[in-house]
Every structure is written in C-alpha cells, then in structure tokens.
PDB file of C-alpha atoms and ligand atoms in Angstrom:
ATOM      1  CA  MET A 276       0.162   0.075  -0.021  1.00  0.00           C
ATOM      2  CA  ARG A 277       1.331   3.537  -0.966  1.00  0.00           C
ATOM      3  CA  ILE A 278       1.195   6.024   1.716  1.00  0.00           C
ATOM      4  CA  SER A 279       0.978   9.626   0.626  1.00  0.00           C
ATOM      5  CA  PRO A 280       3.691  11.856   2.337  1.00  0.00           C
ATOM      6  CA  ARG A 281       1.035  14.646   2.488  1.00  0.00           C
ATOM      7  CA  HIS A 282      -1.265  12.390   4.694  1.00  0.00           C
ATOM      8  CA  PRO A 283      -1.478  14.149   8.148  1.00  0.00           C
ATOM      9  CA  ARG A 284      -0.704  10.909   9.754  1.00  0.00           C
ATOM     10  CA  ALA A 285       1.811   9.463   7.495  1.00  0.00           C
ATOM     11  CA  ALA A 286       4.555   8.502   9.908  1.00  0.00           C
ATOM     12  CA  SER A 287       2.027   6.568  12.013  1.00  0.00           C
ATOM     13  CA  LEU A 288       0.780   4.817   8.856  1.00  0.00           C
ATOM     14  CA  ARG A 289       4.167   3.921   7.779  1.00  0.00           C
ATOM     15  CA  THR A 290       4.894   2.596  11.323  1.00  0.00           C
ATOM     16  CA  ARG A 291       1.608   0.368  11.212  1.00  0.00           C
ATOM     17  CA  ALA A 292       2.578  -0.737   7.729  1.00  0.00           C
ATOM     18  CA  ARG A 293       6.069  -1.819   8.764  1.00  0.00           C
ATOM     19  CA  LEU A 294       4.719  -3.660  12.100  1.00  0.00           C
ATOM     20  CA  ALA A 295       2.141  -5.506   9.818  1.00  0.00           C
ATOM     21  CA  ARG A 296       4.925  -6.485   7.499  1.00  0.00           C
ATOM     22  CA  GLU A 297       7.111  -7.694  10.132  1.00  0.00           C
ATOM     23  CA  MET A 298       4.225  -9.689  11.650  1.00  0.00           C
ATOM     24  CA  ARG A 299       3.796 -11.487   8.221  1.00  0.00           C
ATOM     25  CA  LYS A 300       7.508 -12.367   8.242  1.00  0.00           C
ATOM     26  CA  GLY A 301       7.181 -13.698  12.096  1.00  0.00           C
ATOM     27  CA  VAL A 302       9.123 -11.109  13.791  1.00  0.00           C
ATOM     28  CA  VAL A 303       6.187  -9.316  15.416  1.00  0.00           C
ATOM     29  CA  ALA A 304       3.435 -11.401  17.188  1.00  0.00           C
ATOM     30  CA  PRO A 305      -0.210 -10.546  16.406  1.00  0.00           C
ATOM     31  CA  GLU A 306      -0.654  -9.382  20.051  1.00  0.00           C
ATOM     32  CA  GLY A 307       2.363  -7.031  19.275  1.00  0.00           C
ATOM     33  CA  LEU A 308      -0.076  -4.943  16.992  1.00  0.00           C
ATOM     34  CA  ILE A 309      -2.432  -4.696  19.942  1.00  0.00           C
ATOM     35  CA  ALA A 310       0.358  -3.361  22.067  1.00  0.00           C
ATOM     36  CA  HIS A 311       1.364  -0.790  19.577  1.00  0.00           C
ATOM     37  CA  GLY A 312      -2.245   0.416  19.182  1.00  0.00           C
ATOM     38  CA  ARG A 313      -2.310   0.832  23.007  1.00  0.00           C
ATOM     39  CA  GLY A 314       0.861   2.845  22.846  1.00  0.00           C
ATOM     40  CA  GLU A 315      -0.469   5.056  19.944  1.00  0.00           C
ATOM     41  CA  ALA A 316      -3.272   6.153  21.976  1.00  0.00           C
ATOM     42  CA  PHE A 317      -1.343   7.250  24.841  1.00  0.00           C
ATOM     43  CA  ASP A 318       1.210   9.031  22.468  1.00  0.00           C
ATOM     44  CA  TYR A 319      -1.849  11.057  21.128  1.00  0.00           C
ATOM     45  CA  LEU A 320      -2.917  12.149  24.748  1.00  0.00           C
ATOM     46  CA  LEU A 321       1.002  13.084  25.421  1.00  0.00           C
ATOM     47  CA  GLY A 322       0.964  15.161  22.203  1.00  0.00           C
ATOM     48  CA  GLU A 323       3.398  12.850  20.201  1.00  0.00           C
ATOM     49  CA  ARG A 324       6.452  14.419  21.393  1.00  0.00           C
ATOM     50  CA  SER A 325       8.795  13.960  24.350  1.00  0.00           C
ATOM     51  CA  SER A 326       7.833  16.056  27.413  1.00  0.00           C
ATOM     52  CA  ALA A 327      10.370  17.769  29.530  1.00  0.00           C
ATOM     53  CA  GLY A 328       9.723  15.133  32.320  1.00  0.00           C
ATOM     54  CA  ALA A 329      10.543  12.459  29.634  1.00  0.00           C
ATOM     55  CA  ARG A 330      13.748  14.190  28.718  1.00  0.00           C
ATOM     56  CA  LYS A 331      14.649  14.159  32.337  1.00  0.00           C
ATOM     57  CA  ALA A 332      14.185  10.539  32.667  1.00  0.00           C
ATOM     58  CA  GLU A 333      16.073   9.827  29.556  1.00  0.00           C
ATOM     59  CA  ARG A 334      19.194  11.976  30.704  1.00  0.00           C
ATOM     60  CA  ALA A 335      18.997   9.980  33.983  1.00  0.00           C
ATOM     61  CA  ALA A 336      18.669   6.572  32.111  1.00  0.00           C
ATOM     62  CA  ALA A 337      21.893   7.483  30.063  1.00  0.00           C
ATOM     63  CA  ALA A 338      23.733   8.102  33.462  1.00  0.00           C
ATOM     64  CA  TRP A 339      22.612   4.839  35.032  1.00  0.00           C
ATOM     65  CA  LEU A 340      23.692   2.922  31.700  1.00  0.00           C
ATOM     66  CA  LEU A 341      26.968   4.650  32.055  1.00  0.00           C
ATOM     67  CA  ALA A 342      27.267   3.749  35.807  1.00  0.00           C
ATOM     68  CA  ALA A 343      26.261   0.096  35.148  1.00  0.00           C
ATOM     69  CA  ARG A 344      28.826  -2.651  35.265  1.00  0.00           C
ATOM     70  CA  ARG A 345      26.687  -5.077  33.127  1.00  0.00           C
ATOM     71  CA  PRO A 346      23.842  -3.162  31.320  1.00  0.00           C
ATOM     72  CA  VAL A 347      21.481  -5.257  29.262  1.00  0.00           C
ATOM     73  CA  VAL A 348      18.684  -4.198  26.824  1.00  0.00           C
ATOM     74  CA  SER A 349      15.764  -6.659  26.554  1.00  0.00           C
ATOM     75  CA  VAL A 350      14.260  -6.677  23.087  1.00  0.00           C
ATOM     76  CA  ASN A 351      10.785  -8.135  21.864  1.00  0.00           C
ATOM     77  CA  GLY A 352       9.468  -8.475  18.251  1.00  0.00           C
ATOM     78  CA  ASN A 353       8.082  -4.927  18.337  1.00  0.00           C
ATOM     79  CA  VAL A 354      11.364  -3.392  19.480  1.00  0.00           C
ATOM     80  CA  ALA A 355      13.338  -5.255  16.860  1.00  0.00           C
ATOM     81  CA  ALA A 356      10.854  -4.269  14.150  1.00  0.00           C
ATOM     82  CA  LEU A 357      10.533  -0.537  15.003  1.00  0.00           C
ATOM     83  CA  ALA A 358      13.989   0.243  16.667  1.00  0.00           C
ATOM     84  CA  ALA A 359      16.767  -2.074  15.320  1.00  0.00           C
ATOM     85  CA  ARG A 360      18.740   1.103  13.937  1.00  0.00           C
ATOM     86  CA  PRO A 361      18.321   3.319  16.888  1.00  0.00           C
ATOM     87  CA  LEU A 362      19.259   0.474  19.210  1.00  0.00           C
ATOM     88  CA  ALA A 363      22.360  -0.120  17.129  1.00  0.00           C
ATOM     89  CA  ARG A 364      23.195   3.713  17.532  1.00  0.00           C
ATOM     90  CA  LEU A 365      22.877   3.286  21.158  1.00  0.00           C
ATOM     91  CA  VAL A 366      25.106   0.344  21.347  1.00  0.00           C
ATOM     92  CA  ARG A 367      27.665   2.311  19.324  1.00  0.00           C
ATOM     93  CA  ALA A 368      27.506   5.169  22.087  1.00  0.00           C
ATOM     94  CA  LEU A 369      27.772   2.533  24.803  1.00  0.00           C
ATOM     95  CA  PRO A 370      29.770  -0.451  23.513  1.00  0.00           C
ATOM     96  CA  GLY A 371      29.213  -2.303  26.872  1.00  0.00           C
ATOM     97  CA  LEU A 372      25.481  -2.523  26.386  1.00  0.00           C
ATOM     98  CA  ARG A 373      24.341  -6.197  25.577  1.00  0.00           C
ATOM     99  CA  VAL A 374      21.371  -6.636  23.471  1.00  0.00           C
ATOM    100  CA  GLU A 375      19.281  -9.701  24.588  1.00  0.00           C
ATOM    101  CA  VAL A 376      16.206 -11.113  22.853  1.00  0.00           C
ATOM    102  CA  ASN A 377      13.318 -11.802  25.326  1.00  0.00           C
ATOM    103  CA  LEU A 378       9.921 -13.006  23.830  1.00  0.00           C
ATOM    104  CA  PHE A 379       6.457 -13.794  25.526  1.00  0.00           C
ATOM    105  CA  HIS A 380       5.464 -15.992  22.314  1.00  0.00           C
ATOM    106  CA  ARG A 381       8.761 -17.577  21.830  1.00  0.00           C
ATOM    107  CA  THR A 382       9.599 -20.380  19.519  1.00  0.00           C
ATOM    108  CA  PRO A 383      13.308 -20.985  18.414  1.00  0.00           C
ATOM    109  CA  ALA A 384      12.534 -19.922  14.781  1.00  0.00           C
ATOM    110  CA  ARG A 385      11.153 -16.561  15.967  1.00  0.00           C
ATOM    111  CA  ALA A 386      13.935 -15.879  18.229  1.00  0.00           C
ATOM    112  CA  ALA A 387      16.235 -16.467  15.432  1.00  0.00           C
ATOM    113  CA  ARG A 388      14.232 -14.180  13.104  1.00  0.00           C
ATOM    114  CA  VAL A 389      14.285 -11.503  15.779  1.00  0.00           C
ATOM    115  CA  ALA A 390      18.054 -11.755  16.344  1.00  0.00           C
ATOM    116  CA  SER A 391      18.568 -11.579  12.517  1.00  0.00           C
ATOM    117  CA  ARG A 392      16.413  -8.382  12.318  1.00  0.00           C
ATOM    118  CA  LEU A 393      18.624  -6.836  15.142  1.00  0.00           C
ATOM    119  CA  ARG A 394      21.821  -7.720  12.955  1.00  0.00           C
ATOM    120  CA  ALA A 395      20.325  -6.305   9.890  1.00  0.00           C
ATOM    121  CA  GLY A 396      19.982  -3.014  11.856  1.00  0.00           C
ATOM    122  CA  GLY A 397      23.681  -3.112  12.669  1.00  0.00           C
ATOM    123  CA  ILE A 398      23.750  -4.979  16.056  1.00  0.00           C
ATOM    124  CA  ARG A 399      26.568  -7.425  15.694  1.00  0.00           C
ATOM    125  CA  THR A 400      26.186  -9.453  18.901  1.00  0.00           C
ATOM    126  CA  VAL A 401      22.756 -10.740  19.872  1.00  0.00           C
ATOM    127  CA  PHE A 402      22.186 -12.595  23.329  1.00  0.00           C
ATOM    128  CA  GLY A 403      19.246 -14.804  24.245  1.00  0.00           C
ATOM    129  CA  VAL A 404      18.783 -16.776  21.211  1.00  0.00           C
ATOM    130  CA  HIS A 405      19.617 -19.975  23.146  1.00  0.00           C
ATOM    131  CA  PRO A 406      18.699 -19.150  26.730  1.00  0.00           C
ATOM    132  CA  THR A 407      19.884 -21.337  29.505  1.00  0.00           C
ATOM    133  CA  VAL A 408      18.604 -19.703  32.616  1.00  0.00           C
ATOM    134  CA  ARG A 409      15.286 -19.098  34.030  1.00  0.00           C
ATOM    135  CA  ILE A 410      14.133 -16.041  36.237  1.00  0.00           C
ATOM    136  CA  PRO A 411      12.435 -17.521  39.287  1.00  0.00           C
ATOM    137  CA  LYS A 412       8.611 -17.124  39.862  1.00  0.00           C
ATOM    138  CA  LEU A 413       7.878 -16.075  36.273  1.00  0.00           C
ATOM    139  CA  PRO A 414       5.868 -18.941  34.515  1.00  0.00           C
ATOM    140  CA  SER A 415       5.831 -17.585  30.949  1.00  0.00           C
ATOM    141  CA  ASP A 416       8.854 -17.962  28.339  1.00  0.00           C
ATOM    142  CA  ARG A 417       9.736 -14.272  29.248  1.00  0.00           C
ATOM    143  CA  ALA A 418      11.558 -15.918  32.122  1.00  0.00           C
ATOM    144  CA  LEU A 419      14.163 -17.488  29.831  1.00  0.00           C
ATOM    145  CA  VAL A 420      17.347 -15.463  29.933  1.00  0.00           C
ATOM    146  CA  ASP A 421      20.928 -15.575  28.606  1.00  0.00           C
ATOM    147  CA  ARG A 422      23.713 -16.757  31.175  1.00  0.00           C
ATOM    148  CA  GLU A 423      25.804 -13.966  29.677  1.00  0.00           C
ATOM    149  CA  GLY A 424      23.138 -11.377  29.479  1.00  0.00           C
ATOM    150  CA  ILE A 425      20.324 -10.570  31.658  1.00  0.00           C
ATOM    151  CA  ALA A 426      21.287 -13.380  34.121  1.00  0.00           C
ATOM    152  CA  GLN A 427      24.333 -11.286  35.226  1.00  0.00           C
ATOM    153  CA  ALA A 428      22.876  -7.597  34.467  1.00  0.00           C
ATOM    154  CA  ASP A 429      22.912  -5.141  37.018  1.00  0.00           C
ATOM    155  CA  VAL A 430      20.944  -2.568  35.026  1.00  0.00           C
ATOM    156  CA  CYS A 431      18.281  -3.607  32.503  1.00  0.00           C
ATOM    157  CA  LEU A 432      16.635  -1.214  30.030  1.00  0.00           C
ATOM    158  CA  ILE A 433      13.153  -2.840  29.020  1.00  0.00           C
ATOM    159  CA  PRO A 434      11.218  -1.262  26.340  1.00  0.00           C
ATOM    160  CA  LEU A 435       7.595  -2.321  26.056  1.00  0.00           C
ATOM    161  CA  GLU A 436       7.680  -4.797  28.800  1.00  0.00           C
ATOM    162  CA  ASP A 437       4.806  -6.242  31.008  1.00  0.00           C
ATOM    163  CA  GLY A 438       4.513  -5.737  34.727  1.00  0.00           C
ATOM    164  CA  ASP A 439       5.010  -9.280  36.005  1.00  0.00           C
ATOM    165  CA  ARG A 440       8.676  -9.386  34.339  1.00  0.00           C
ATOM    166  CA  THR A 441       9.587  -5.883  35.493  1.00  0.00           C
ATOM    167  CA  GLU A 442       8.700  -6.972  39.028  1.00  0.00           C
ATOM    168  CA  ALA A 443      10.616 -10.382  38.518  1.00  0.00           C
ATOM    169  CA  LEU A 444      13.786  -8.525  37.353  1.00  0.00           C
ATOM    170  CA  ARG A 445      13.593  -6.064  40.301  1.00  0.00           C
ATOM    171  CA  ALA A 446      13.434  -9.087  42.640  1.00  0.00           C
ATOM    172  CA  LEU A 447      16.611 -10.324  41.292  1.00  0.00           C
ATOM    173  CA  GLY A 448      18.155  -6.934  42.457  1.00  0.00           C
ATOM    174  CA  ILE A 449      18.477  -5.704  38.897  1.00  0.00           C
ATOM    175  CA  ARG A 450      17.826  -1.892  38.443  1.00  0.00           C
ATOM    176  CA  VAL A 451      14.987  -1.517  35.850  1.00  0.00           C
ATOM    177  CA  ILE A 452      14.761   1.172  33.262  1.00  0.00           C
ATOM    178  CA  SER A 453      11.307   1.123  31.379  1.00  0.00           C
ATOM    179  CA  ILE A 454      10.182   2.733  28.056  1.00  0.00           C
ATOM    180  CA  ASP A 455       6.463   2.782  27.803  1.00  0.00           C
ATOM    181  CA  LEU A 456       4.037   5.341  26.569  1.00  0.00           C
ATOM    182  CA  ASN A 457       1.413   4.344  29.191  1.00  0.00           C
ATOM    183  CA  PRO A 458       2.105   5.925  32.624  1.00  0.00           C
ATOM    184  CA  LEU A 459      -0.728   3.781  34.007  1.00  0.00           C
ATOM    185  CA  SER A 460       0.581   0.457  32.973  1.00  0.00           C
ATOM    186  CA  ARG A 461       2.110  -1.789  35.718  1.00  0.00           C
ATOM    187  CA  THR A 462       5.491  -1.547  34.061  1.00  0.00           C
ATOM    188  CA  SER A 463       5.668   2.109  34.399  1.00  0.00           C
ATOM    189  CA  GLU A 464       4.361   1.863  37.805  1.00  0.00           C
ATOM    190  CA  ARG A 465       6.869  -0.803  39.049  1.00  0.00           C
ATOM    191  CA  SER A 466      10.021   0.355  37.145  1.00  0.00           C
ATOM    192  CA  ASP A 467      12.846   2.158  38.986  1.00  0.00           C
ATOM    193  CA  LEU A 468      13.354   4.698  36.198  1.00  0.00           C
ATOM    194  CA  PRO A 469      10.055   4.950  33.964  1.00  0.00           C
ATOM    195  CA  ILE A 470      10.444   6.677  30.687  1.00  0.00           C
ATOM    196  CA  ILE A 471       7.088   7.803  29.324  1.00  0.00           C
ATOM    197  CA  ASP A 472       7.801   8.161  25.877  1.00  0.00           C
ATOM    198  CA  GLU A 473       7.727   6.536  22.488  1.00  0.00           C
ATOM    199  CA  LEU A 474      10.259   3.915  21.891  1.00  0.00           C
ATOM    200  CA  THR A 475      12.436   5.429  19.060  1.00  0.00           C
ATOM    201  CA  ARG A 476      12.278   8.935  20.462  1.00  0.00           C
ATOM    202  CA  ALA A 477      13.591   7.680  23.762  1.00  0.00           C
ATOM    203  CA  LEU A 478      16.212   5.633  22.452  1.00  0.00           C
ATOM    204  CA  ASP A 479      17.587   8.483  20.275  1.00  0.00           C
ATOM    205  CA  HIS A 480      17.441  10.979  23.316  1.00  0.00           C
ATOM    206  CA  ILE A 481      19.340   8.366  25.789  1.00  0.00           C
ATOM    207  CA  THR A 482      21.770   7.946  22.796  1.00  0.00           C
ATOM    208  CA  ARG A 483      22.465  11.692  22.670  1.00  0.00           C
ATOM    209  CA  ALA A 484      22.687  12.055  26.399  1.00  0.00           C
ATOM    210  CA  ILE A 485      25.452   9.551  26.572  1.00  0.00           C
ATOM    211  CA  PRO A 486      28.452  11.646  25.831  1.00  0.00           C
ATOM    212  CA  LEU A 487      26.997  14.673  27.929  1.00  0.00           C
ATOM    213  CA  GLN A 488      26.676  12.357  30.966  1.00  0.00           C
ATOM    214  CA  LYS A 489      30.105  10.462  30.510  1.00  0.00           C
ATOM    215  CA  ALA A 490      32.340  12.963  32.464  1.00  0.00           C
ATOM    216  CA  GLN A 491      30.198  12.480  35.707  1.00  0.00           C
ATOM    217  CA  ALA A 492      29.674   8.658  35.546  1.00  0.00           C
ATOM    218  CA  ARG A 493      31.291   6.349  38.055  1.00  0.00           C
ATOM    219  CA  PRO A 494      30.718   2.642  37.874  1.00  0.00           C
ATOM    220  CA  GLY A 495      28.374   1.558  40.571  1.00  0.00           C
ATOM    221  CA  PHE A 496      27.189   5.055  41.387  1.00  0.00           C
ATOM    222  CA  PHE A 497      23.494   5.615  40.585  1.00  0.00           C
ATOM    223  CA  ARG A 498      22.181   9.043  40.681  1.00  0.00           C
ATOM    224  CA  PRO A 499      18.773   8.754  42.690  1.00  0.00           C
ATOM    225  CA  PHE A 500      15.711   9.127  40.338  1.00  0.00           C
ATOM    226  CA  ASP A 501      12.150  10.199  41.539  1.00  0.00           C
ATOM    227  CA  ARG A 502      10.063   7.704  39.827  1.00  0.00           C
ATOM    228  CA  SER A 503       6.772   9.226  41.440  1.00  0.00           C
ATOM    229  CA  ARG A 504       7.580  12.453  40.047  1.00  0.00           C
ATOM    230  CA  ALA A 505       8.104  11.247  36.811  1.00  0.00           C
ATOM    231  CA  LEU A 506       4.785   9.429  36.748  1.00  0.00           C
ATOM    232  CA  ALA A 507       3.166  12.640  38.040  1.00  0.00           C
ATOM    233  CA  ASP A 508       4.861  14.629  35.329  1.00  0.00           C
ATOM    234  CA  ALA A 509       3.357  12.369  32.627  1.00  0.00           C
ATOM    235  CA  PHE A 510      -0.114  12.615  33.992  1.00  0.00           C
ATOM    236  CA  ALA A 511       0.348  16.511  34.343  1.00  0.00           C
ATOM    237  CA  THR A 512       1.270  16.581  30.448  1.00  0.00           C
ATOM    238  CA  ILE A 513      -1.870  14.562  29.467  1.00  0.00           C
ATOM    239  CA  GLU A 514      -4.146  16.551  31.885  1.00  0.00           C
ATOM    240  CA  ARG A 515      -2.769  20.090  30.414  1.00  0.00           C
ATOM    241  CA  ARG A 516      -3.314  18.856  27.002  1.00  0.00           C
ATOM    242  CA  LEU A 517      -6.748  17.644  27.720  1.00  0.00           C
ATOM    243  CA  THR A 518      -7.665  20.800  29.433  1.00  0.00           C
ATOM    244  CA  ARG A 519      -6.477  22.898  26.368  1.00  0.00           C
ATOM    245  CA  GLU A 520      -8.472  20.885  24.131  1.00  0.00           C
ATOM    246  CA  THR A 521     -11.506  21.049  26.279  1.00  0.00           C
ATOM    247  CA  ARG A 522     -11.010  25.001  26.502  1.00  0.00           C
ATOM    248  CA  ALA A 523     -10.613  25.221  22.853  1.00  0.00           C
ATOM    249  CA  ARG A 524     -14.112  23.646  22.483  1.00  0.00           C
ATOM    250  CA  ALA A 525     -16.172  25.252  25.235  1.00  0.00           C
ATOM    251  CA  PRO A 526     -19.102  27.192  24.122  1.00  0.00           C
ATOM    252  CA  ARG A 527     -18.110  30.981  24.040  1.00  0.00           C
ATOM    253  CA  PRO A 528     -20.825  33.276  25.790  1.00  0.00           C
ATOM    254  CA  SER A 529     -23.040  34.836  23.054  1.00  0.00           C
ATOM    255  CA  ARG A 530     -22.705  38.624  22.441  1.00  0.00           C
ATOM    256  CA  HIS A 531     -26.298  38.990  21.360  1.00  0.00           C
ATOM    257  CA  ARG A 532     -29.261  38.586  23.769  1.00  0.00           C
TER     258      ARG A 532
HETATM  259  P1  ATP B1106       1.522  -3.996  32.004  1.00  0.00           P
HETATM  260  O1  ATP B1106       1.768  -5.413  32.417  1.00  0.00           O
HETATM  261  O2  ATP B1106       2.911  -3.179  32.200  1.00  0.00           O
HETATM  262  O3  ATP B1106       0.449  -3.383  32.382  1.00  0.00           O
HETATM  263  P2  ATP B1106       0.788  -4.201  29.317  1.00  0.00           P
HETATM  264  O4  ATP B1106      -0.500  -5.441  29.570  1.00  0.00           O
HETATM  265  O5  ATP B1106       0.304  -2.888  28.901  1.00  0.00           O
HETATM  266  O6  ATP B1106       1.570  -4.003  30.451  1.00  0.00           O
HETATM  267  P3  ATP B1106       1.554  -4.931  26.728  1.00  0.00           P
HETATM  268  O7  ATP B1106       0.147  -4.983  26.126  1.00  0.00           O
HETATM  269  O8  ATP B1106       2.668  -5.970  26.344  1.00  0.00           O
HETATM  270  O9  ATP B1106       1.627  -4.715  28.203  1.00  0.00           O
HETATM  271  O10 ATP B1106       1.994  -3.437  26.254  1.00  0.00           O
HETATM  272  C1  ATP B1106       3.096  -3.070  26.249  1.00  0.00           C
HETATM  273  C2  ATP B1106       3.249  -1.558  26.510  1.00  0.00           C
HETATM  274  O11 ATP B1106       3.997  -0.916  25.379  1.00  0.00           O
HETATM  275  C3  ATP B1106       2.001  -0.830  26.451  1.00  0.00           C
HETATM  276  O12 ATP B1106       1.837  -0.296  27.629  1.00  0.00           O
HETATM  277  C4  ATP B1106       1.977   0.174  25.307  1.00  0.00           C
HETATM  278  O13 ATP B1106       1.448   1.586  26.030  1.00  0.00           O
HETATM  279  C5  ATP B1106       3.416   0.228  25.038  1.00  0.00           C
HETATM  280  N1  ATP B1106       3.856   0.623  23.756  1.00  0.00           N
HETATM  281  C6  ATP B1106       3.625   0.150  22.660  1.00  0.00           C
HETATM  282  N2  ATP B1106       4.157   0.531  21.483  1.00  0.00           N
HETATM  283  C7  ATP B1106       5.090   1.465  22.182  1.00  0.00           C
HETATM  284  C8  ATP B1106       6.079   2.394  21.542  1.00  0.00           C
HETATM  285  N3  ATP B1106       6.359   2.400  20.155  1.00  0.00           N
HETATM  286  N4  ATP B1106       6.698   3.197  22.382  1.00  0.00           N
HETATM  287  C9  ATP B1106       6.645   3.255  23.762  1.00  0.00           C
HETATM  288  N5  ATP B1106       5.579   2.381  24.339  1.00  0.00           N
HETATM  289  C10 ATP B1106       4.922   1.461  23.517  1.00  0.00           C
END
C-alpha cells in the first residue's frame, strides 16, 4: 500500500505498515499489534512528542547505563521491528550494552528471526537466542534469559515490557529502566526509572545524552531518580493537553441577547 507523504498521519501509517509486514515475516507477534495500538493512543494524549519530564528521565537513564557494570537491553518483536537502528546507535555510543532477545511468544525460529532483524539493523552480537537460565517465579517464556546477558545484569533497559517481568527482574536486584507510553501500565508503575515516551524517540534521546553524562559517570554509583515525580509529570502533561482541548471547544458566551 502506498502512503502519501501529504497524509497528516503518514508517519504513523508507515509505522503500522512496517509492523504488519514484520508480523507477516514472523518477527512481530499478532498481540504486538495490539500493544502498539495501546501505545499510540497514549502518544496522542501526550501530544506525540517527548515531554520535559521524559527528557529528564532519558538523561537519567543515560547516566544509569553509564554507571552500570553489566547493562543489558531486553528486546521483543516490536522493538526489533521498530527500533533496530536506533538501538544499534545506542550500542555504538555505549559499547558495553548487551542486547538480548526476550519473547513472550517464543519459538526457536522466532527468536532467530528477531535476532537477524537486529543484526540487519547493525547490532553485531545478540544474546538470548539460546537461553539457558530461568528467572524464578515467572511462568511464561519471558523467564528464559541468557547466562551472559540478563542473568548477570545490574541494570536492564526494558522497552515495551509487562509488569510481571518488571517485578521479577527487580526481585533479582536488577535496576529496571522502562520505556512505555502508558504511565498507568504496571511496568511504568513498578520500574525504578520509568521513561514515559515513544520507543524510538526515547532511544535517540538516551543515545544523545550518553556523551554529555560521561564525564560525571562512576561505575556502581547511581544518581537517585524520583520515579513518582516522573509518573506525576506524565499525568500532568496529559491533563494539560486535555484541558487545552476542552477549553478550545467550550461554547463561548454569546454577544447577542
Ligand atoms: P503491563 O503489564 O505493564 O500493564 P501491558 O499489559 O500494557 O503491560 P503490553 O500489552 O505488552 O503490556 O503492552 C506493552 C506496552 O507498550 C503498552 O503499555 C504500550 O503503551 C507500550 N507501547 C507500545 N508501543 C510503544 C512504543 N512504540 N513506544 C513506547 N511504548 C509503547
């Protein structure tokens, strides 16, 4: 299908078309399309741009990834389909960052397809294709992790995650940085450093913040982050936007009696 560049929502349509294509190739799960729709709805409410609060969280995330001894980013089908290149740029800025495939709907073939999608985007080493360790108390295949990756991580960046796994990673003592447009999701509520922003925008901002945060970074020293404040900022952004829209449509008092 050809998408006219003049269409007011051309970027969103292109993203949807890409996800549908990647689903047909078996990289994205059908459920991934639903998760994307949920994200898009929140992006509308947030004004489809990164708020000041999100930018602050992205700078803090760059600082935590630099301070980490073994940082890992956990990748599912949607992330591989939408953000293989932004992720490759982040790895170039932070070469110690390990990239691990983690899938709810896992088959060996799908894990291999997600890994090859990441390699096509420029990521050389991909972990998690043959995971050998299980995270305790997590029933789904998302519990399967790589001995050289998440199993040893001290900081884990988890874009588009679910709440149970966020909780399970934290229970292992791993610091969790999440990227999720929904400030009401269990992931955002449970993460140590919730970034309420769109995946590719967030990854680009973290990458750009890496060189700026480098001078202050010390291994093992994590600057405190006010997670409640980050969530409150996102709700305030949505509230301001809805108030503006409501006011713009409120009936004006008539001048004629
Ligand atoms: P939880 O268990 O945390 O409540 P959930 O059930 O909402 O999670 P999923 O249905 O797996 O989890 O959805 C993943 C989340 O990813 C959704 O909250 C959605 O807002 C978010 N999301 C989807 N696409 C994007 C995107 N491109 N950028 C950022 N967030 C996204």
